[in-house]
Short mmCIF file of C-alpha atoms in Angstrom, two decimals:
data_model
loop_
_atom_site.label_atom_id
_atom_site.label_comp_id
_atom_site.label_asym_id
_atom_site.label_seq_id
_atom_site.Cartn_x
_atom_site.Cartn_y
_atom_site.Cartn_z
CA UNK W 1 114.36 -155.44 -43.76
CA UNK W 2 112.97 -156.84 -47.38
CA UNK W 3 114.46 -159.54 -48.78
CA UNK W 4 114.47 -159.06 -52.81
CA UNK W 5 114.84 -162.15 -55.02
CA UNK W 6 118.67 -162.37 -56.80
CA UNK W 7 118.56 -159.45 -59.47
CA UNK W 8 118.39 -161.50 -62.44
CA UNK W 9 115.37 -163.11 -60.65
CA UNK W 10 113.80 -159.64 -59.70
CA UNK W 11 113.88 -158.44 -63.47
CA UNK W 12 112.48 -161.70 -64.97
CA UNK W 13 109.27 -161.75 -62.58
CA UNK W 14 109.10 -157.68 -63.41
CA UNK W 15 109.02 -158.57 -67.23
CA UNK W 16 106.38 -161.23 -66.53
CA UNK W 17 104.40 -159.26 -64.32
CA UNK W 18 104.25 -156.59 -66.97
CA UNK W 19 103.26 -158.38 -70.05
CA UNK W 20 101.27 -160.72 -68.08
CA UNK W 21 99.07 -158.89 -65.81
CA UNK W 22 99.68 -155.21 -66.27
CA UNK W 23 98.26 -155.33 -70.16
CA UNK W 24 94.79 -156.46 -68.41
CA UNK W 25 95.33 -154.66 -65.13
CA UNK W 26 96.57 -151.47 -65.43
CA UNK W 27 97.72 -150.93 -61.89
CA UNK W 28 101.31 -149.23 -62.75
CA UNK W 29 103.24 -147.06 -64.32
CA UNK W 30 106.23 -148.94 -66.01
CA UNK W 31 108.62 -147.04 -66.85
CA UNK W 32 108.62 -145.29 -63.85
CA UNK W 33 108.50 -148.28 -61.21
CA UNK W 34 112.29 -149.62 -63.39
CA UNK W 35 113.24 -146.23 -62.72
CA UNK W 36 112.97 -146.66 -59.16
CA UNK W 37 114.27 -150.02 -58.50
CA UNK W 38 117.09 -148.53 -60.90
CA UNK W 39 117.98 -145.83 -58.54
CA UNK W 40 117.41 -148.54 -55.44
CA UNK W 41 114.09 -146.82 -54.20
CA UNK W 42 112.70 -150.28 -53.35
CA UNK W 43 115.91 -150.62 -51.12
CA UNK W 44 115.16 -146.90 -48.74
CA UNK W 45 111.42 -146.95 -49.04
CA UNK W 46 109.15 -149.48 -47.07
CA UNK W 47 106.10 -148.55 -49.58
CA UNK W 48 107.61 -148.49 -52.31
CA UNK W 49 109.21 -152.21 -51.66
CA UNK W 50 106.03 -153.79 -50.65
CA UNK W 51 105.04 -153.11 -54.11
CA UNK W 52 108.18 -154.85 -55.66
CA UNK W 53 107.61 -157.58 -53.69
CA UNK W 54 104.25 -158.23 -54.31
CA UNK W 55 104.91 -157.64 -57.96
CA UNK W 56 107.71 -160.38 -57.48
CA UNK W 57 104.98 -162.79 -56.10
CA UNK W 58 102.58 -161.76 -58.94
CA UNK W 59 105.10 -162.49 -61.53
CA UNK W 60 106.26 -165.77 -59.95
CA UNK W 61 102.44 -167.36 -60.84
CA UNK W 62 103.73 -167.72 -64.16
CA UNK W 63 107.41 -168.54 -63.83
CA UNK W 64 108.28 -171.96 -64.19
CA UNK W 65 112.00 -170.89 -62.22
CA UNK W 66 112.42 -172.95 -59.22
CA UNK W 67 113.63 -170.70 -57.71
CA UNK W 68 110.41 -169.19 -57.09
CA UNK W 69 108.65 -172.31 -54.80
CA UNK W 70 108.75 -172.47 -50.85
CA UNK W 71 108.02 -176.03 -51.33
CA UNK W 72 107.86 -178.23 -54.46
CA UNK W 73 103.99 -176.97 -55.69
CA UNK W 74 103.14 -173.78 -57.28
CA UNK W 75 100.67 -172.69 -55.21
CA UNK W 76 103.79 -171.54 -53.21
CA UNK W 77 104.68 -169.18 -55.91
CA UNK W 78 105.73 -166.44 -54.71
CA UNK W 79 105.45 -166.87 -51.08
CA UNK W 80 108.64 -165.70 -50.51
CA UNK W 81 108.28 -162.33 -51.04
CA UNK W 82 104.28 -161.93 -50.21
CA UNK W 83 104.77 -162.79 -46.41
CA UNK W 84 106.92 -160.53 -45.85
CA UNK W 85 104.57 -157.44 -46.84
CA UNK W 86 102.43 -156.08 -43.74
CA UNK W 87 98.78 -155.23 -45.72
CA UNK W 88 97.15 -153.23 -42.96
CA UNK W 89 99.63 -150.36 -41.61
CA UNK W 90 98.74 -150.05 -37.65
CA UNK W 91 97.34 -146.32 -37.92
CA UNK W 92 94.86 -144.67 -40.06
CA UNK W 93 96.13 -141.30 -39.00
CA UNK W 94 98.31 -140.66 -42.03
CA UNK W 95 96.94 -139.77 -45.58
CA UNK W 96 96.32 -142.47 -47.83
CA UNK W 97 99.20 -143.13 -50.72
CA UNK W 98 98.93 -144.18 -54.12
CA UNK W 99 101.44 -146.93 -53.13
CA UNK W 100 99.04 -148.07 -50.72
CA UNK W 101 96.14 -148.41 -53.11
CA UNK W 102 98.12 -149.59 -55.09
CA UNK W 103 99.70 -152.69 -52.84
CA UNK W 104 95.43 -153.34 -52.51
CA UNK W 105 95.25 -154.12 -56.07
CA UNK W 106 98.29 -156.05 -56.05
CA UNK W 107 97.42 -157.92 -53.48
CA UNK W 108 94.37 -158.92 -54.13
CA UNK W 109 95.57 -160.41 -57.63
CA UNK W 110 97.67 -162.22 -55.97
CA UNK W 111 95.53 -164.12 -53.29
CA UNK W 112 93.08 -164.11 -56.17
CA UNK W 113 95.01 -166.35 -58.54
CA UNK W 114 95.89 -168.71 -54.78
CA UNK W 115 92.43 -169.02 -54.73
CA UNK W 116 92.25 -167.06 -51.81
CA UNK W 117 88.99 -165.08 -52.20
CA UNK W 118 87.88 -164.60 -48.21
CA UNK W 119 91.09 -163.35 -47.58
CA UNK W 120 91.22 -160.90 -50.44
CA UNK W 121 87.74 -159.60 -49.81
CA UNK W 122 88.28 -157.43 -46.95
CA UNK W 123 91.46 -155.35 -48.61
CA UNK W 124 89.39 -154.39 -51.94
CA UNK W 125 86.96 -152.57 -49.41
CA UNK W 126 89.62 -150.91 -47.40
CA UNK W 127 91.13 -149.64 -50.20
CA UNK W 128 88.11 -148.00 -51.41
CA UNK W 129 87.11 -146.82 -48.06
CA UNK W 130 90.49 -145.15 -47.73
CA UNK W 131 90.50 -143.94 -51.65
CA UNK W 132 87.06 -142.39 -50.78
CA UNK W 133 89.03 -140.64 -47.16
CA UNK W 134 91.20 -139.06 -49.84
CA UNK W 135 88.91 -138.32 -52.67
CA UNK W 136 89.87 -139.81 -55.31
CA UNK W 137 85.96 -141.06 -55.52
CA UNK W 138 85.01 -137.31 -57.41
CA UNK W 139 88.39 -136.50 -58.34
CA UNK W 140 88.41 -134.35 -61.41
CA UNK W 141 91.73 -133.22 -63.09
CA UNK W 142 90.57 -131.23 -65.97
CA UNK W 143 93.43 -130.40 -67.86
CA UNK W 144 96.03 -130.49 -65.03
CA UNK W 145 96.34 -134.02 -65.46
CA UNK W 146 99.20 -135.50 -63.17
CA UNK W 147 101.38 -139.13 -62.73
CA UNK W 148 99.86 -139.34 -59.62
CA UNK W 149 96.30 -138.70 -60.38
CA UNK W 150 96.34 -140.82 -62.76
CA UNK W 151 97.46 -143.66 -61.10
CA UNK W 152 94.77 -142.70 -58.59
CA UNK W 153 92.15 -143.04 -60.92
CA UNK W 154 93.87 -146.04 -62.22
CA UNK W 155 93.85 -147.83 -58.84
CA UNK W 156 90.43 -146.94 -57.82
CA UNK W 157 89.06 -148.12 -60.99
CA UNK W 158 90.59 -151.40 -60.68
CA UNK W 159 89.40 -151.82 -56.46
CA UNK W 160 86.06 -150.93 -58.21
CA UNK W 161 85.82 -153.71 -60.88
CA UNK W 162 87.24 -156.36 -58.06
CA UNK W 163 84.49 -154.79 -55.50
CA UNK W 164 81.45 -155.79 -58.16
CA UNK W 165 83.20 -158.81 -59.71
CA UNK W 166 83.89 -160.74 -56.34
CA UNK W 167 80.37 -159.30 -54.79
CA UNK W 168 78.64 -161.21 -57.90
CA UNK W 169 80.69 -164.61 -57.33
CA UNK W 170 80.05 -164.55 -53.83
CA UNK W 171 76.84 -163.02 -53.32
CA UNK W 172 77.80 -159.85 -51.41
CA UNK W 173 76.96 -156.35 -51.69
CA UNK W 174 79.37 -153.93 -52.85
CA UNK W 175 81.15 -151.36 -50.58
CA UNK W 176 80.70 -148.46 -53.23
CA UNK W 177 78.07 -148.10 -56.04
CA UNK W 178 78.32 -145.89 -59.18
CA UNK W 179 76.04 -143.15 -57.73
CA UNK W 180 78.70 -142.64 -55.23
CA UNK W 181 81.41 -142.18 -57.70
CA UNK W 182 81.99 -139.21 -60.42
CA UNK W 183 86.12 -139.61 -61.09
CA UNK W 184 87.51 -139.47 -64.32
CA UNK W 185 87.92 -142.14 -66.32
CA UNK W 186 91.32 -143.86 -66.92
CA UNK W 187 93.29 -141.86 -69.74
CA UNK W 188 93.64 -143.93 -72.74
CA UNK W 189 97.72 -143.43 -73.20
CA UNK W 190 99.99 -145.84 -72.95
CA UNK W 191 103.04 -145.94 -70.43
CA UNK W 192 105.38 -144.81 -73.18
CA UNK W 193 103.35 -141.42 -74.12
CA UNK W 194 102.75 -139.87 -70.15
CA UNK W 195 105.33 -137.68 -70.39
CA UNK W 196 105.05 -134.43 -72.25
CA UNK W 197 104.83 -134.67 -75.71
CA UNK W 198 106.92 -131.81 -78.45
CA UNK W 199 103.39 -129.75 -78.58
CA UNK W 200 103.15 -130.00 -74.75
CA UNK W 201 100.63 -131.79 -74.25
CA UNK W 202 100.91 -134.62 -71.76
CA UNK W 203 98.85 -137.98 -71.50
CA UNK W 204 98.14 -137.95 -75.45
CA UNK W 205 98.51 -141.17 -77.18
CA UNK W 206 99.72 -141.16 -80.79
CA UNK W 207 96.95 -140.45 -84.30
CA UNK W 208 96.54 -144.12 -85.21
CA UNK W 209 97.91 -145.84 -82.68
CA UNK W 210 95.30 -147.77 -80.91
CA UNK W 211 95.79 -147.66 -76.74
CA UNK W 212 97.14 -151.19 -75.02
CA UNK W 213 94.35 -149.30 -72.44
CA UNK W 214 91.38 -149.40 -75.03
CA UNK W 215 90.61 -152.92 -73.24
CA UNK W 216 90.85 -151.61 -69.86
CA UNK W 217 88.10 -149.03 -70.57
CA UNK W 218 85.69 -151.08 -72.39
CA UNK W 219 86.04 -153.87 -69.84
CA UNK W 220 85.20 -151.00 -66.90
CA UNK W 221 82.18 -150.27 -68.90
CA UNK W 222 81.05 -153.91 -68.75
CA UNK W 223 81.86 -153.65 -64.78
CA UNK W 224 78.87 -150.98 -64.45
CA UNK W 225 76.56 -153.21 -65.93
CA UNK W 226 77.51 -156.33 -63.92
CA UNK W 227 77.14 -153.57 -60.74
CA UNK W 228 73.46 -152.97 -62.31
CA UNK W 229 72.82 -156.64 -62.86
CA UNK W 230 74.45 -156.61 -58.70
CA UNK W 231 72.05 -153.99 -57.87
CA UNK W 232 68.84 -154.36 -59.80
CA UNK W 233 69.04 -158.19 -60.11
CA UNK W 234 70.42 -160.02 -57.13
CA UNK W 235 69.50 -157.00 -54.75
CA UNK W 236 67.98 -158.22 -51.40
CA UNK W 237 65.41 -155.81 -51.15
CA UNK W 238 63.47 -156.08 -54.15
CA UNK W 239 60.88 -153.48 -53.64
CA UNK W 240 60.07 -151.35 -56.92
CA UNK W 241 62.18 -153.56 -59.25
CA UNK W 242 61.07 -155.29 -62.34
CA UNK W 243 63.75 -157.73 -62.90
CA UNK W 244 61.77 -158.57 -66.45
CA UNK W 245 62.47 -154.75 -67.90
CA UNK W 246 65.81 -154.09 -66.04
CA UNK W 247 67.15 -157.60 -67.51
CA UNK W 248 65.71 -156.40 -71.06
CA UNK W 249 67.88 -153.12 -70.51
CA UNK W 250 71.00 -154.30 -69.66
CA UNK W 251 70.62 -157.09 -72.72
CA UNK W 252 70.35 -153.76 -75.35
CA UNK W 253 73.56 -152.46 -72.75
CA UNK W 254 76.11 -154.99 -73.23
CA UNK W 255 74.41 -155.41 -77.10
CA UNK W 256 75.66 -151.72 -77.71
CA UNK W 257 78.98 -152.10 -75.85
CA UNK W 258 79.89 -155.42 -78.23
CA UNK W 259 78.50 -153.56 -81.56
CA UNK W 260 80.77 -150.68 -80.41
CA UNK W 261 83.93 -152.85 -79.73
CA UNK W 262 86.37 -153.35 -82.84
#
């Protein structure tokens, strides 16, 4: 029931999306996702095409085609493609997907860059309420790493960072807090290197070849001390806090994190 853009249209918004958004926000896994529209997934599976169509509406933000407007502004970017992806599915009986998380994350950039914040809001905490359902909040994978897992981690990471960002612009409290979570953290490997390698050995990025996800992972660590300042700071019930010494901590905190940084 989708309607894709024309497939020269579809693979220009994909490149854009990818070396536009996906190099700061991780959310997929390249290579695979062409696979699938290769093979027509996005054509049999409803999931699976929400996702290309929300990366279509992502990607249209920065295309100057025409072909991407609904009317002759560019805050229609996109529109075409984003209204026709139902957010909320009508029962919460079924387990939770990593599509699903994932078409949070997507969607979310996207209302984000319409300026859509309010509307936004509400899907970054049911996507960690329903990553939480399934786990993912203490998942530990050890050395049994997997594509899905990862992208697991991957997505909950990023509902995390939009949780504590948009509760600091807007003043709200955060629907999880890092006491609640213990998950690995988000494998530095590129796209390229997931499979298994000659020695077997799979998520393992290259000696001397510096991770495209190095950002990613120092940016989550300034996340947890925004979520402090978002706790400790700006908390409502101030009771016990000194906002003096905890403002003098997180100062030698994000001090350490930019000495550390290349």
């Amino acid at each position: 029931m989708f309607i894709f853009p024309e497939n020269d249209l579809l693979w220009q918004l994909i490149h854009i999306f990818f070396t536009e958004v996906s190099v700061i926000i991780p959310v997929l896994h390249r290579p695979t996702f062409e696979r699938a529209i290769n093979s027509g997934w996005h054509l049999l599976d409803h999931k699976f095409g929400a996702i290309v169509l929300t990366v279509c509406a992502i990607g249209a933000l920065y295309s100057d085609d025409p072909r991407v407007l609904v009317q002759d502004t560019k805050l229609t970017s996109g529109w075409t493609w984003f209204r026709q992806v139902r957010l909320v599915r009508s029962n919460f009986i079924e387990p939770t997907s990593v599509n699903e998380l994932q078409l949070f994350c997507l969607a979310y950039i996207y209302l984000r860059q319409n300026n859509m914040y309010d509307s936004a809001w509400p899907l970054v905490g049911l996507g960690l309420r329903l990553a939480v359902e399934r786990g993912i909040h203490c998942l530990k994978t050890g050395n049994s790493r997997t594509m899905e897992s990862e992208l697991c981690i991957r997505a909950f990471w990023i509902l995390r960072s939009f949780d504590v960002v948009q509760g600091l612009t807007m003043g709200r409290p955060p629907g999880i807090t890092s006491e609640d979570c213990d998950l690995d953290g988000v494998a530095e490997c590129d796209d390229a290197y997931w499979d298994q390698t000659p020695h077997n050995e799979a998520f393992t990025q290259p000696v001397g070849t510096v991770s495209l996800l190095s950002f990613f992972t120092h940016y989550l660590k300034l996340i947890e001390i925004a979520a402090s300042v978002q706790r400790l700071i700006y908390c409502v019930n101030e009771k016990g806090v000194s906002r003096q010494k905890v403002a003098k901590e997180l100062n030698s905190d994000v001090e350490r994190l930019v000495t550390f940084c290349p």
